[in-house]
């Protein structure tokens, strides 16, 4: 199709603001299958799909639409992941479009997530069409929603399309607006090939499937392609588009979106943001904006049952097949045994991986306190990166520590601002802006150390705002901070799994709270057990588990010796299941409880 | 070696909240069926014992009626039991015959019959002399009842009386405990048992405590440390009054040690009859081996004639028992004596454990004799764990049978 008749767009919306319902309506109106019909159809034709070997992930759907001007247009709806952890992926999806629908719930208004993605769209020079959804609700306030779009996003909302995705009201206007307002893609099919990878996943039958947007030139079935970041070359076996049913085609030209299958075994080869070019006639330069994704949040993963260590490794290997953005390496802990140090894009990413490991692989896991990666300049001038407390250098060797900093955008109602300000100040935040985006809606921007976010920020924000605040953030740089390694010692022995990196000023509070938690969780031993928090050799908090006073059977039981023996055996077995730190037996549940509760008070 | 007999009477008028025995409140009609079954077992004890490789001497020097509340039985039922016992065993002339008795349940006619049957020792389940404490765990008596019972027993010629006390009852304080101990001393009974409240899922109060609730006055139960203090206070007071400790929970004036209970700790043979009654007999063929067995722990199963649960005690197990039972006694364990029974190689395997707990101050050793220290008594389970092998071994033995 001529590029003048192609429109590439995505939908930006907060969770529950109606993105998928709108997408369904658009598919219906253009005569495509809706996502729901799709699911049913796919289920019906499961075997067929298996034969063809394509798992369906409708992240780029091509629709055919005959506009009011009588012309036939090709509309490509490109999906974006919804979470801040995946903001780079969002940015690449947006880079594949010329326009975006900004969907805002008429009763809820603009949320931080929407805002962040809207800014990304603006930065990518996308034409943004405000769409105000749920206008059929009694609580809908179109005027105020427009005011917020103008105040927070800085867009002219006078041309906003008013719809109810639920009833279908106004949806045809959305299609017209896309055709009229989103510019057609530029690019020349005759140029050297440049195609952007904006999504990829591993399919067990066909290998890696890659979603691309062609910017220049053309992708032809049977050709040889080269990935510009790593120089790897593949044979382009299959080329297609999702309607959302996969349909094979012969070529994709500049301006178009589709999928390719090229016998790629490893999803790590197809990095999002990379540029595909033609092996025979390569482009001189890749498309701009490629970044290697770097993990930002780090934690140790251990199995509760030490025997499941091998299963954990296999599960991690399998997950990595489909998700090259997390990394892991073996580590061991005296307290928890053998496990893996893992890096994630963010907290949600960490939770997703954890949940998949537990659900899909049936593993019971212990996760150590999440932390971030610090850049440390040593006194000898050497610069190292440390994300594992166990590798923290001796304080005397440290000249400078830099910690990662994020720019957080928080949208909330006026009444919760006080509580939120107190929270961000406590979390060492630096204010960047404070704005009313409408009469009682406030937008805050703060620079905050990532370290404080991974600790308990979400939960705290939720509680101070009673859920009426939305947060978005992205990495914005780093600053120097006096971080220290806080160790917990049980009877004089450090418990490695509980060490954390913390700002010097918070060390005392954190130490005190960890120590008192441990005290409550460690069963009394036959001797007094001191529990201490220390920075280096300096003890900053201490509590004591008093020695056990009594463990005795003071009864006769009419000569029932088996009962006594069983009790003794049970107690002895119980001790075997504990982890021994020095002379002290600690139940594994104690670690679990400290690491889980760890935060949040 | 003369035998001890234990007869379990698992019936009560009301169930105490701390009770974790297989006793319950049942209608009188079931008592006769129960006595039938008991008598039947008493008659076939000989046959049963030989069937499982155990042996015993028909002479018995101790009989113990435990409960439940044995005094709940009718006079005629007692008479049947005693007749059956004397028909099947040789009761020694000086046999110690004890009956457990809930204060207020032993009327004159019952007492008269029991005495004629030979009962010469009474164990009173006092638990506390503070009425509020006794009531809070559903005991049906008060302090006056107890003092009255003791007076009547003495008037009838029974002076070998034991008083049970429990440290750790709801509402108990140091002062109230001191009162209970003082009252006990004032009665001048020759034998006192000091138990500590046991918290497990087998009693209502225990379950409530584990759940952290407030039923059964659970939230008024003193904490573990206070219970330990109460126990030590009782030890001190009793010993100061020349009622000497001879076992973790038992205190006595010279000459009044319970013959029955000593059998349990010194591994002398005993036969138990009735619900959840336990027996130990020495092996007929292998010296140093033994066999333990127990009747079903529910009344229904017992009446239905279910089989006993049999646990053979290997030589190794017997040696472990010698330690963890013998150490309960203040006289301790004589290592030379044990070596002569089990051989020095086997006994020396425990040298490290002994050294460890001696070093930790829980065991003390004087020439050949090993004893728990004062602190060791309260932590005796910790010590005993060092003397037992894992559970796998004993389970395997049970399965193999």
Coordinates of C-alpha atoms in Angstrom, one line a residue, chain A residues 21-523:
Chain A
X21 CA -12.5 -2.1 25.0
X22 CA -11.6 0.6 22.6
X23 CA -9.3 -1.7 20.7
X24 CA -12.0 -4.2 20.4
X25 CA -14.5 -1.6 19.0
X26 CA -11.9 -0.5 16.4
X27 CA -11.4 -4.1 15.3
X28 CA -15.2 -4.6 15.1
X29 CA -15.8 -1.5 13.1
X30 CA -13.0 -2.4 10.6
X31 CA -14.3 -5.9 10.3
X32 CA -11.4 -7.6 11.9
X33 CA -11.7 -10.1 14.7
X34 CA -11.9 -8.7 18.1
X35 CA -9.5 -9.9 20.7
X36 CA -12.3 -11.9 22.3
X37 CA -13.4 -13.6 19.1
X38 CA -9.8 -14.2 18.4
X39 CA -9.3 -16.1 21.6
X40 CA -12.3 -18.2 20.9
X41 CA -11.1 -18.8 17.3
X42 CA -7.7 -19.7 18.4
X43 CA -9.0 -22.1 20.9
X44 CA -11.1 -23.7 18.1
X45 CA -8.2 -24.0 15.8
X46 CA -5.6 -24.8 18.3
X47 CA -4.2 -27.7 16.3
X48 CA -4.0 -25.6 13.2
X49 CA -2.2 -22.9 15.0
X50 CA 0.2 -25.4 16.4
X51 CA 1.0 -26.7 13.0
X52 CA 1.7 -23.3 11.8
X53 CA 3.5 -22.8 15.0
X54 CA 2.8 -19.3 15.9
X55 CA 1.8 -18.2 19.3
X56 CA -0.5 -15.2 19.1
X57 CA 0.5 -12.0 20.7
X58 CA -1.5 -9.4 19.0
X59 CA 0.8 -6.5 19.7
X60 CA 0.5 -5.1 16.3
X61 CA -2.8 -5.5 14.4
X62 CA -3.4 -4.4 10.9
X63 CA -6.9 -3.2 10.0
X64 CA -8.4 -2.2 6.7
X65 CA -10.6 0.9 6.9
X66 CA -12.6 2.6 4.3
X67 CA -12.8 6.3 5.4
X68 CA -15.5 8.8 4.7
X69 CA -13.4 10.1 1.9
X70 CA -14.1 6.7 0.2
X71 CA -10.4 5.7 0.3
X72 CA -9.1 2.4 1.8
X73 CA -6.6 2.9 4.6
X74 CA -4.3 0.5 6.3
X75 CA -4.4 1.1 10.1
X76 CA -1.7 -0.5 12.3
X77 CA -2.5 -0.5 16.0
X78 CA 0.7 -1.0 17.9
X79 CA 0.3 -2.1 21.5
X80 CA 2.4 -0.7 24.3
X81 CA 3.2 -2.5 27.6
X82 CA 1.6 -0.7 30.5
X83 CA 4.2 -0.5 33.2
X84 CA 7.0 1.9 34.0
X85 CA 9.5 -1.1 34.3
X86 CA 9.1 -1.5 30.6
X87 CA 9.3 2.1 29.6
X88 CA 12.1 1.5 27.1
X89 CA 9.9 -1.0 25.3
X90 CA 7.1 1.5 25.4
X91 CA 9.4 4.1 23.9
X92 CA 10.3 1.7 21.0
X93 CA 6.6 0.9 20.4
X94 CA 5.9 4.6 20.2
X95 CA 8.8 5.2 17.9
X96 CA 7.1 2.8 15.5
X97 CA 4.1 5.1 15.2
X98 CA 3.2 8.5 13.9
X99 CA 0.3 9.0 16.1
X100 CA -1.3 8.0 19.5
X101 CA -4.7 8.0 21.0
X102 CA -4.5 9.4 24.5
X103 CA -7.5 7.7 26.2
X104 CA -8.6 9.3 29.5
X105 CA -11.5 8.2 31.7
X106 CA -13.9 11.0 31.9
X107 CA -14.6 10.3 35.6
X108 CA -11.0 9.6 36.7
X109 CA -9.0 12.1 34.8
X110 CA -5.3 11.9 33.9
X111 CA -3.1 9.5 35.8
X112 CA 0.7 9.5 36.1
X113 CA 1.2 6.5 33.9
X114 CA -0.8 8.1 31.1
X115 CA 1.2 11.3 31.6
X116 CA 4.6 9.6 31.3
X117 CA 3.6 7.8 28.2
X118 CA 2.0 10.9 26.7
X119 CA 5.3 12.7 27.3
X120 CA 7.2 9.8 25.6
X121 CA 4.8 10.2 22.6
X122 CA 5.4 14.0 22.5
X123 CA 9.1 13.4 22.6
X124 CA 8.8 11.0 19.7
X125 CA 6.9 13.8 17.9
X126 CA 3.7 11.8 17.6
X127 CA 0.4 13.3 16.7
X128 CA -1.7 12.9 19.8
X129 CA -5.4 12.6 19.6
X130 CA -7.1 13.0 23.0
X131 CA -10.0 10.6 23.5
X132 CA -12.3 11.0 26.4
X133 CA -13.8 7.7 27.3
X134 CA -16.7 6.6 29.5
X135 CA -18.8 9.7 28.8
X136 CA -21.9 7.7 29.4
X137 CA -21.1 7.4 33.1
X138 CA -23.1 9.6 35.4
X139 CA -19.8 10.7 37.1
X140 CA -18.3 11.7 33.8
X141 CA -17.0 15.3 33.8
X142 CA -15.8 16.1 30.2
X143 CA -15.0 19.8 30.9
X144 CA -12.7 18.9 33.9
X145 CA -11.1 16.1 32.0
X146 CA -10.3 18.5 29.1
X147 CA -8.9 20.9 31.6
X148 CA -6.6 18.2 33.1
X149 CA -5.4 17.1 29.6
X150 CA -4.5 20.7 28.9
X151 CA -3.0 21.4 32.4
X152 CA -1.1 18.2 32.9
X153 CA -0.2 17.0 29.4
X154 CA -0.1 20.5 27.7
X155 CA -2.3 19.4 24.8
X156 CA -5.0 21.3 23.1
X157 CA -8.1 19.3 24.2
X158 CA -10.6 21.2 22.1
X159 CA -10.5 18.5 19.4
X160 CA -10.8 15.7 21.9
X161 CA -13.0 12.8 20.6
X162 CA -15.8 12.0 23.1
X163 CA -16.7 8.3 23.2
X164 CA -18.0 5.5 25.2
X165 CA -16.0 2.4 24.2
X166 CA -18.6 0.4 26.0
X167 CA -21.6 1.5 24.0
X168 CA -19.7 2.3 20.9
X169 CA -20.8 5.9 21.0
X170 CA -18.3 8.2 19.1
X171 CA -15.9 5.3 18.2
X172 CA -16.3 5.9 14.4
X173 CA -15.1 9.4 15.0
X174 CA -11.9 7.9 16.4
X175 CA -11.2 6.1 13.1
X176 CA -11.8 9.3 11.1
X177 CA -9.6 11.3 13.4
X178 CA -6.8 8.7 13.0
X179 CA -7.0 9.0 9.2
X180 CA -7.3 12.8 9.2
X181 CA -4.9 13.8 11.9
X182 CA -2.2 11.1 12.2
X183 CA 0.4 11.8 9.5
X184 CA 1.3 9.1 7.0
X185 CA 4.6 7.4 7.5
X186 CA 7.6 8.8 5.7
X187 CA 10.3 6.7 4.2
X188 CA 11.2 5.3 0.8
X189 CA 10.8 1.7 -0.2
X190 CA 13.7 2.1 -2.5
X191 CA 16.2 3.1 0.2
X192 CA 18.4 0.7 2.1
X193 CA 16.4 -1.4 4.6
X194 CA 16.0 0.0 8.2
X195 CA 13.4 -1.9 10.3
X196 CA 12.9 -1.3 14.0
X197 CA 12.4 -4.3 16.4
X198 CA 9.8 -3.2 18.9
X199 CA 8.8 -6.6 20.3
X200 CA 10.0 -10.2 20.2
X201 CA 9.2 -13.4 21.9
X202 CA 10.2 -17.1 21.8
X203 CA 7.8 -19.6 20.2
X204 CA 8.6 -23.2 21.0
X205 CA 7.7 -24.3 17.4
X206 CA 9.1 -21.5 15.3
X207 CA 11.8 -19.9 17.3
X208 CA 11.9 -16.2 17.9
X209 CA 9.1 -14.1 16.4
X210 CA 9.9 -10.4 15.9
X211 CA 7.6 -7.5 15.4
X212 CA 9.0 -4.8 13.2
X213 CA 8.2 -1.4 11.8
X214 CA 9.9 -0.8 8.4
X215 CA 11.2 2.8 8.2
X216 CA 13.2 2.6 4.9
X217 CA 13.4 0.0 2.2
X218 CA 11.6 -3.3 2.1
X219 CA 11.7 -6.7 3.8
X220 CA 11.3 -9.5 1.4
X221 CA 10.6 -13.2 2.1
X222 CA 13.7 -15.3 1.4
X223 CA 16.2 -12.5 1.9
X224 CA 19.1 -12.4 4.2
X225 CA 18.8 -9.9 7.1
X226 CA 21.4 -8.5 9.5
X227 CA 20.8 -7.3 13.1
X228 CA 22.9 -4.1 13.3
X229 CA 23.7 -4.2 17.0
X230 CA 25.4 -7.6 16.9
X231 CA 26.0 -8.2 13.2
X232 CA 24.2 -11.5 13.2
X233 CA 22.7 -12.7 9.9
X234 CA 19.5 -14.7 9.4
X235 CA 17.5 -16.1 6.6
X236 CA 14.1 -14.4 6.5
X237 CA 11.8 -17.4 6.3
X238 CA 8.4 -16.0 7.0
X239 CA 6.9 -12.6 6.8
X240 CA 3.5 -11.7 7.9
X241 CA 0.9 -9.4 9.5
X242 CA -1.5 -9.9 12.3
X243 CA -5.1 -9.2 11.4
X244 CA -5.0 -10.3 14.3
X245 CA -4.9 -13.7 12.7
X246 CA -1.4 -14.3 11.3
X247 CA -1.4 -13.8 7.5
X248 CA 1.7 -14.5 5.6
X249 CA 2.8 -11.9 3.0
X250 CA 5.6 -11.6 0.5
X251 CA 7.0 -8.2 1.6
X252 CA 6.8 -5.4 4.1
X253 CA 7.6 -1.9 2.7
X254 CA 8.6 1.4 4.4
X255 CA 5.9 2.6 6.6
X256 CA 4.4 -0.9 7.3
X257 CA 4.3 -3.1 10.4
X258 CA 4.5 -6.9 10.6
X259 CA 6.2 -9.9 12.0
X260 CA 9.2 -11.9 10.8
X261 CA 10.4 -15.4 11.5
X262 CA 14.0 -16.1 10.7
X263 CA 15.0 -19.3 12.5
X264 CA 16.4 -17.2 15.4
X265 CA 16.9 -19.4 18.4
X266 CA 17.7 -16.9 21.1
X267 CA 15.4 -14.0 22.0
X268 CA 18.5 -12.2 23.4
X269 CA 19.7 -11.8 19.7
X270 CA 16.6 -9.7 18.9
X271 CA 17.0 -6.9 21.2
X272 CA 14.2 -4.4 21.3
X273 CA 15.2 -1.1 19.7
X274 CA 17.7 -2.8 17.3
X275 CA 17.6 -2.2 13.6
X276 CA 17.3 -4.9 11.0
X277 CA 18.9 -4.2 7.6
X278 CA 19.6 -6.1 4.4
X279 CA 22.7 -8.3 4.5
X280 CA 23.4 -7.6 0.8
X281 CA 22.7 -3.9 0.8
X282 CA 23.0 -2.7 4.3
X283 CA 22.0 0.7 5.6
X284 CA 24.9 2.9 6.7
X285 CA 23.4 3.7 10.1
X286 CA 21.0 2.1 12.5
X287 CA 17.8 3.8 13.5
X288 CA 18.4 6.1 16.5
X289 CA 17.6 5.3 20.1
X290 CA 19.0 1.8 20.6
X291 CA 19.8 1.0 24.2
X292 CA 21.0 -2.1 25.8
X293 CA 18.5 -2.8 28.6
X294 CA 20.2 -2.8 32.0
X295 CA 18.7 -4.3 35.1
X296 CA 18.0 -1.7 37.8
X297 CA 16.8 -3.8 40.7
X298 CA 18.7 -6.7 42.2
X299 CA 17.9 -9.4 44.6
X300 CA 19.0 -12.9 45.6
X301 CA 16.6 -15.7 44.8
X302 CA 16.7 -18.9 46.8
X303 CA 14.6 -22.0 47.0
X304 CA 13.0 -22.7 50.4
X305 CA 13.9 -26.3 49.8
X306 CA 17.6 -26.5 49.1
X307 CA 17.1 -29.6 46.9
X308 CA 15.2 -27.5 44.4
X309 CA 18.2 -25.5 43.5
X310 CA 18.7 -27.3 40.2
X311 CA 15.1 -26.8 39.3
X312 CA 15.5 -23.1 40.0
X313 CA 18.4 -22.9 37.6
X314 CA 16.5 -24.7 34.9
X315 CA 13.5 -22.5 35.4
X316 CA 15.6 -19.3 35.2
X317 CA 17.2 -20.6 32.0
X318 CA 13.8 -21.2 30.5
X319 CA 12.4 -17.8 31.5
X320 CA 15.4 -16.1 30.0
X321 CA 14.6 -17.7 26.7
X322 CA 11.7 -15.3 26.5
X323 CA 12.9 -12.4 28.5
X324 CA 16.4 -11.3 27.9
X325 CA 16.1 -8.3 30.1
X326 CA 16.7 -10.1 33.4
X327 CA 20.0 -11.6 34.3
X328 CA 21.1 -14.1 36.9
X329 CA 24.3 -15.5 38.3
X330 CA 24.9 -18.1 41.0
X331 CA 25.6 -16.8 44.5
X332 CA 25.6 -18.5 47.9
X333 CA 24.7 -17.4 51.3
X334 CA 25.6 -19.0 54.6
X335 CA 22.0 -18.4 55.8
X336 CA 20.1 -19.4 52.7
X337 CA 22.4 -21.8 50.9
X338 CA 22.8 -21.8 47.1
X339 CA 20.8 -19.4 45.0
X340 CA 21.1 -16.8 42.3
X341 CA 21.7 -13.1 42.2
X342 CA 19.2 -11.7 39.8
X343 CA 18.8 -8.3 38.1
X344 CA 15.4 -6.9 37.0
X345 CA 14.1 -3.9 35.1
X346 CA 12.1 -2.9 38.1
X347 CA 10.0 -4.1 41.0
X348 CA 7.1 -5.2 38.9
X349 CA 9.4 -7.1 36.6
X350 CA 10.9 -8.8 39.7
X351 CA 7.4 -9.7 40.9
X352 CA 6.5 -11.1 37.5
X353 CA 9.5 -13.3 37.4
X354 CA 9.1 -14.4 40.9
X355 CA 5.4 -15.3 40.3
X356 CA 6.2 -17.2 37.1
X357 CA 8.9 -19.2 38.9
X358 CA 6.4 -20.1 41.7
X359 CA 3.4 -20.7 39.5
X360 CA 4.8 -22.2 36.3
X361 CA 7.6 -24.1 37.9
X362 CA 6.1 -24.8 41.2
X363 CA 9.0 -23.4 43.2
X364 CA 8.9 -22.0 46.7
X365 CA 11.2 -19.0 46.8
X366 CA 12.9 -16.7 49.3
X367 CA 13.9 -13.4 47.8
X368 CA 16.4 -11.2 49.6
X369 CA 15.7 -7.5 50.1
X370 CA 15.8 -5.8 46.7
X371 CA 18.6 -3.3 46.0
X372 CA 20.1 -1.2 43.3
X373 CA 23.5 -0.9 41.6
X374 CA 26.0 1.6 42.9
X375 CA 29.0 3.0 41.3
X376 CA 31.9 3.2 43.7
X377 CA 35.1 5.1 43.1
X378 CA 37.8 3.5 45.2
X379 CA 40.6 5.4 46.9
X380 CA 43.0 3.9 44.3
X381 CA 40.9 5.5 41.6
X382 CA 39.3 2.3 40.4
X383 CA 35.6 2.5 39.6
X384 CA 33.5 -0.5 40.3
X385 CA 29.8 -1.3 40.2
X386 CA 28.2 -3.1 43.1
X387 CA 24.7 -4.5 43.3
X388 CA 25.3 -7.2 45.9
X389 CA 25.9 -6.1 49.6
X390 CA 28.4 -9.1 49.9
X391 CA 30.7 -7.4 47.4
X392 CA 30.6 -4.0 49.1
X393 CA 34.2 -2.8 49.6
X394 CA 35.7 -2.0 52.9
X395 CA 34.6 1.6 53.8
X396 CA 38.3 2.6 54.1
X397 CA 38.7 1.8 50.4
X398 CA 35.7 3.9 49.3
X399 CA 36.3 7.4 47.9
X400 CA 32.9 8.1 46.4
X401 CA 29.6 6.3 46.0
X402 CA 27.0 7.3 43.4
X403 CA 23.5 5.9 43.6
X404 CA 21.0 5.8 40.7
X405 CA 18.3 8.5 40.8
X406 CA 14.9 8.5 39.2
X407 CA 12.6 11.3 38.2
X408 CA 9.2 10.5 39.7
X409 CA 6.0 12.0 38.5
X410 CA 3.1 11.8 41.0
X411 CA -0.4 12.9 40.2
X412 CA -2.8 13.2 43.1
X413 CA -5.7 15.1 44.6
X414 CA -4.9 18.2 46.6
X415 CA -5.9 16.7 49.9
X416 CA -3.2 14.0 49.9
X417 CA -0.3 16.4 48.9
X418 CA 0.7 17.0 52.5
X419 CA 1.2 13.3 53.2
X420 CA 3.0 12.7 49.9
X421 CA 5.4 15.6 50.4
X422 CA 6.3 14.3 53.8
X423 CA 6.9 10.9 52.2
X424 CA 9.1 12.1 49.4
X425 CA 11.1 14.3 51.7
X426 CA 11.6 11.4 54.0
X427 CA 12.8 9.3 51.0
X428 CA 15.5 11.9 50.3
X429 CA 13.6 13.4 47.4
X430 CA 14.4 16.7 45.7
X431 CA 11.5 18.7 44.3
X432 CA 11.6 19.5 40.6
X433 CA 8.1 20.8 40.1
X434 CA 4.8 21.3 41.9
X435 CA 1.9 22.2 39.7
X436 CA -1.9 22.3 39.8
X437 CA -3.0 20.6 36.6
X438 CA -6.7 21.4 37.4
X439 CA -8.5 23.0 40.3
X440 CA -7.7 20.3 42.8
X441 CA -5.4 17.9 40.9
X442 CA -1.7 18.3 41.6
X443 CA 1.3 17.0 39.7
X444 CA 4.6 16.6 41.6
X445 CA 7.9 15.8 40.1
X446 CA 10.7 14.7 42.4
X447 CA 14.1 13.3 42.0
X448 CA 14.4 10.3 44.3
X449 CA 17.1 7.7 44.9
X450 CA 15.9 4.4 43.3
X451 CA 17.1 2.7 46.4
X452 CA 14.3 4.3 48.3
X453 CA 11.7 3.4 45.7
X454 CA 12.5 -0.3 45.8
X455 CA 12.2 -0.4 49.5
X456 CA 8.6 0.4 50.3
X457 CA 7.7 3.5 48.3
X458 CA 4.7 2.1 46.5
X459 CA 3.0 0.8 49.6
X460 CA 3.7 3.9 51.5
X461 CA 2.4 6.1 48.7
X462 CA -0.7 4.0 48.4
X463 CA -1.4 4.4 52.1
X464 CA -0.7 8.1 52.5
X465 CA -3.0 8.8 49.4
X466 CA -5.5 6.1 50.2
X467 CA -4.8 4.8 46.7
X468 CA -5.6 8.2 45.0
X469 CA -2.1 8.9 43.7
X470 CA -0.5 7.5 40.6
X471 CA 3.3 7.2 40.2
X472 CA 5.5 7.0 37.2
X473 CA 9.3 7.2 37.0
X474 CA 12.3 6.8 34.9
X475 CA 16.0 6.7 35.6
X476 CA 17.3 10.2 35.4
X477 CA 20.9 9.9 36.5
X478 CA 22.8 9.5 39.7
X479 CA 24.1 11.4 42.6
X480 CA 26.7 11.0 45.3
X481 CA 25.4 9.7 48.6
X482 CA 26.9 8.4 51.8
X483 CA 25.7 4.9 51.6
X484 CA 26.8 2.3 54.1
X485 CA 26.5 -1.5 54.4
X486 CA 24.4 -2.5 57.3
X487 CA 25.1 -6.0 58.7
X488 CA 23.0 -8.0 61.0
X489 CA 24.9 -10.2 63.4
X490 CA 23.4 -13.1 65.4
X491 CA 25.6 -14.1 68.3
X492 CA 28.4 -12.2 66.7
X493 CA 28.1 -13.9 63.3
X494 CA 27.0 -11.8 60.3
X495 CA 23.9 -13.1 58.5
X496 CA 24.7 -12.4 54.9
X497 CA 21.2 -12.7 53.6
X498 CA 20.1 -9.7 55.8
X499 CA 22.8 -7.2 54.8
X500 CA 21.5 -4.2 53.1
X501 CA 23.0 -1.0 51.6
X502 CA 21.4 2.0 53.2
X503 CA 21.9 5.8 53.5
X504 CA 24.0 6.6 56.5
X505 CA 21.2 8.6 58.1
X506 CA 18.7 5.8 57.9
X507 CA 21.1 3.1 59.1
X508 CA 20.2 3.5 62.7
X509 CA 16.4 3.2 62.2
X510 CA 16.7 0.3 59.7
X511 CA 19.2 -1.4 62.0
X512 CA 16.9 -1.0 65.0
X513 CA 13.9 -2.3 63.2
X514 CA 15.7 -5.3 61.6
X515 CA 17.2 -6.2 65.0
X516 CA 13.9 -6.1 66.8
X517 CA 12.2 -8.2 64.1
X518 CA 14.9 -10.8 64.3
X519 CA 14.7 -10.9 68.0
X520 CA 11.0 -11.7 67.8
X521 CA 11.7 -14.5 65.3
X522 CA 14.7 -16.3 66.7
X523 CA 13.6 -19.0 69.1

